[in-house]
Amino acid sequence: MKQEYAESVAARIIEQLEQGTAPWLKPWKP
């Protein structure tokens, strides 16, 4: 069950990365 949760979280993070926004990054550009 822990592994399924980790995979779910990873999939969600990857999805956001592909959209250009990560949950730990603020949407700013240098």
mmCIF file of C-alpha atoms in Angstrom:
data_model
loop_
_atom_site.group_PDB
_atom_site.id
_atom_site.type_symbol
_atom_site.label_atom_id
_atom_site.label_comp_id
_atom_site.label_asym_id
_atom_site.label_seq_id
_atom_site.Cartn_x
_atom_site.Cartn_y
_atom_site.Cartn_z
ATOM 1 C CA MET A 1 0.000 0.000 0.000
ATOM 2 C CA LYS A 2 2.878 2.341 0.730
ATOM 3 C CA GLN A 3 4.317 1.664 -2.707
ATOM 4 C CA GLU A 4 1.008 2.450 -4.383
ATOM 5 C CA TYR A 5 0.856 5.743 -2.507
ATOM 6 C CA ALA A 6 4.409 6.616 -3.526
ATOM 7 C CA GLU A 7 3.626 5.837 -7.150
ATOM 8 C CA SER A 8 0.512 7.990 -6.971
ATOM 9 C CA VAL A 9 2.463 10.910 -5.533
ATOM 10 C CA ALA A 10 5.249 10.461 -8.084
ATOM 11 C CA ALA A 11 2.748 10.375 -10.936
ATOM 12 C CA ARG A 12 1.149 13.571 -9.672
ATOM 13 C CA ILE A 13 4.520 15.330 -9.397
ATOM 14 C CA ILE A 14 5.557 14.185 -12.874
ATOM 15 C CA GLU A 15 2.246 15.442 -14.230
ATOM 16 C CA GLN A 16 2.860 18.877 -12.710
ATOM 17 C CA LEU A 17 6.454 18.911 -13.950
ATOM 18 C CA GLU A 18 5.218 18.245 -17.482
ATOM 19 C CA GLN A 19 2.835 21.181 -17.102
ATOM 20 C CA GLY A 20 5.755 23.337 -16.013
ATOM 21 C CA THR A 21 4.827 23.734 -12.354
ATOM 22 C CA ALA A 22 6.219 21.734 -9.465
ATOM 23 C CA PRO A 23 4.547 21.881 -6.029
ATOM 24 C CA TRP A 24 7.798 22.973 -4.358
ATOM 25 C CA LEU A 25 8.588 25.673 -6.921
ATOM 26 C CA LYS A 26 7.035 29.097 -7.180
ATOM 27 C CA PRO A 27 6.017 30.160 -10.698
ATOM 28 C CA TRP A 28 8.758 32.706 -11.245
ATOM 29 C CA LYS A 29 11.372 32.990 -13.939
ATOM 30 C CA PRO A 30 14.868 34.460 -13.507
#
